[in-house]
Structures are given as C-alpha cells and as structure tokens.
C-alpha cells in the first residue's frame, strides 16, 4: 500500500460526545494527535477560531497540508510531540484534544508495520525515526521482552512468547509483521468466535515500548495543563485500559478528588485543584457509533476544565503507570521477572 492519503476520511471516534462536552467551541484549540484530522475538522466546523494540529508523523502533516488548505490560517500545522504542545502553540489556548494510541491511518498502511492483519516491515515508529519494532525484537533480552509484553500488553503468556521470539531470532531475523504474528499464534490457543486476535496484546505492547507512549502520555497531560487558559477544556480519548487508568488518575489527582488523609487539615496549595471534572465518568460509544465504526468499541472519553491554579509537575508514582520487575498474579507462566526495560527512542 502506498503512503497516499485515503480516498475517504477516517471516522473520528467519540467526536459527537466530545463536541457536546466541550461546547461551545471557540478560540484557539490544540489537536495534539492530528492523524487524519477528524478532530481538527470537527473543532473548526464547530466554531474554533483556529486549531494547532500537532503530529510526530510526517505523513499526517503532509496529508493535512492538502485537506486543510480550505481552512487557510485557521489551521496551524506543527511537527513534534504533544508533550511540547505549550511551546508549539505559542500562547495559552482554549482547549486541547488528545486521541491516544495508533491512528486508523497508520493501521491501514501495511508499510508502517502497526497491523497484525497486514504483512509489512516490523516498524511501528510513529515518528519514522529511531529504533524500530524489529530492532527491539532483535536486541532486547528475553526478560525485557517478557516485561514489555506483560506490563504494556497485559499478555498472560508473556514469558512463553518472549522465549519463542528469542528462539526464532536465533534462526533468522524477525523483520516482518506476519513473522511476529506467526510466532505469537503458536504460543496461544486458537481464539474462540468473538475473541480478539492472538497477536493484539503483543503488538500493542511492542508499539507502546517503541514509541515510549506512557512517557509521552504523562508529559502530554502536564503540557496540556501548562497550555490551557483558566476555563480551557481538556478532552482525552483512550483505547485501552492502561491508558485510561493513567488519564483517570491524572485528572482525579489534578481535580483533588483522590481523598485527603486528614479531612480536618487545610488543603495544601500543591493539592489545590488544577482541573474540575466536566464528565464524572468516562463516556463510551453508543450503538449508533458502534454501527458506524466498530473500531470505537474500546474507546473512552474523559473531559475536564482548567482552573486558575498554576501548573505543576504531577506525582508520577500515583498514576498507575505500568512498571517493570513485578510479577502479576495473572501470569500463568509463573516465575520471577528480571527488572528494568530500556527507554526507547520516540
């Protein structure tokens, strides 16, 4: 498949409830995960005066230069990561949208190596720079691979799959998506009707590691806090439980809704709320959206509003970030993990 723009735009997930939750839309917004531009177009058509679209994928910006031409100066394109959004926007903004994970555009392009359903090079780099998934699979020690699969993919057979990867790469390099799929499939039972593909969790885990997605996520949430004006809205769409847990805890902490050890003690300044929760609970897709876009089935939307308290770093030890070196109770392979995986280039 070529890198050309798709003939029809991808359907942005949870766009209708997102726009309803942040209405009225006006002023300057950031779309920190531009992708195919569904959220940016939705914001512009809903009344945003301008949108700064940020993406680390050069192809997304190349495509946006074409479909975004009719918006003129209302659309500002920036190459970079949403962890730098406050600098890239150049001024305080009225709203931030983050659509986490891999985009449909990237999944649909076999040459990007994100999909376990299409044969292509084992790449998975959102920025198209730095070490690839093939590099990780070729170089990482068995214990590190097991940690990545277990903590980032919640894969119960992580040790078994890691052993199989190491054994297979001793015979020949693992350089394509379907090579890796075949290795994973041999380690797992055949899925029953309605169950996800056996390689789903492994591909998710390796993609997260290659792109340092959890580092980016927390950095991005902190950057959104710095970028937003008082009263500005933050809307985040997640696609798996690990991401949603981090976003949920971040917003609860920044809204001072995690509880106070001493209810009689005055609230500390560092615990003063930086956000108020617009939605008390995450919102998922309704039946109409699921019929239009089956990829929305696992999506969740959380929305919060910025207060006037100054931004500050968050205590990352309280965010529930996936860690290494801890054996989960559900790991049926047993045994004790070796620690620390390496940070990968973004």
XYZ file of N, CA, C and O in Angstrom, residues 35 87 94 97 126 134 165 188 224:
36
model
N -3.198 13.131 13.295
C -3.585 11.967 12.498
C -4.213 12.356 11.177
O -3.702 13.195 10.442
N 4.725 24.843 24.085
C 5.697 25.606 23.304
C 5.269 25.720 21.843
O 5.397 26.785 21.223
N -7.556 27.623 24.422
C -8.892 27.435 24.985
C -9.292 25.972 25.099
O -10.281 25.657 25.760
N -7.344 18.604 22.627
C -7.882 17.273 22.342
C -6.719 16.321 22.124
O -5.792 16.632 21.362
N 5.991 5.831 15.156
C 5.073 6.907 14.797
C 5.823 8.066 14.142
O 5.308 8.726 13.237
N 11.400 -3.958 14.899
C 12.343 -5.021 14.520
C 13.623 -4.918 15.339
O 14.195 -5.948 15.740
N 10.201 -15.811 20.814
C 10.829 -14.769 19.982
C 12.343 -14.946 19.972
O 12.987 -14.898 18.912
N -0.220 -19.434 21.676
C -1.539 -19.207 22.264
C -2.571 -20.120 21.644
O -2.433 -20.538 20.487
N -0.524 19.895 28.596
C -1.874 20.433 28.426
C -2.241 21.323 29.611
O -2.851 22.383 29.429
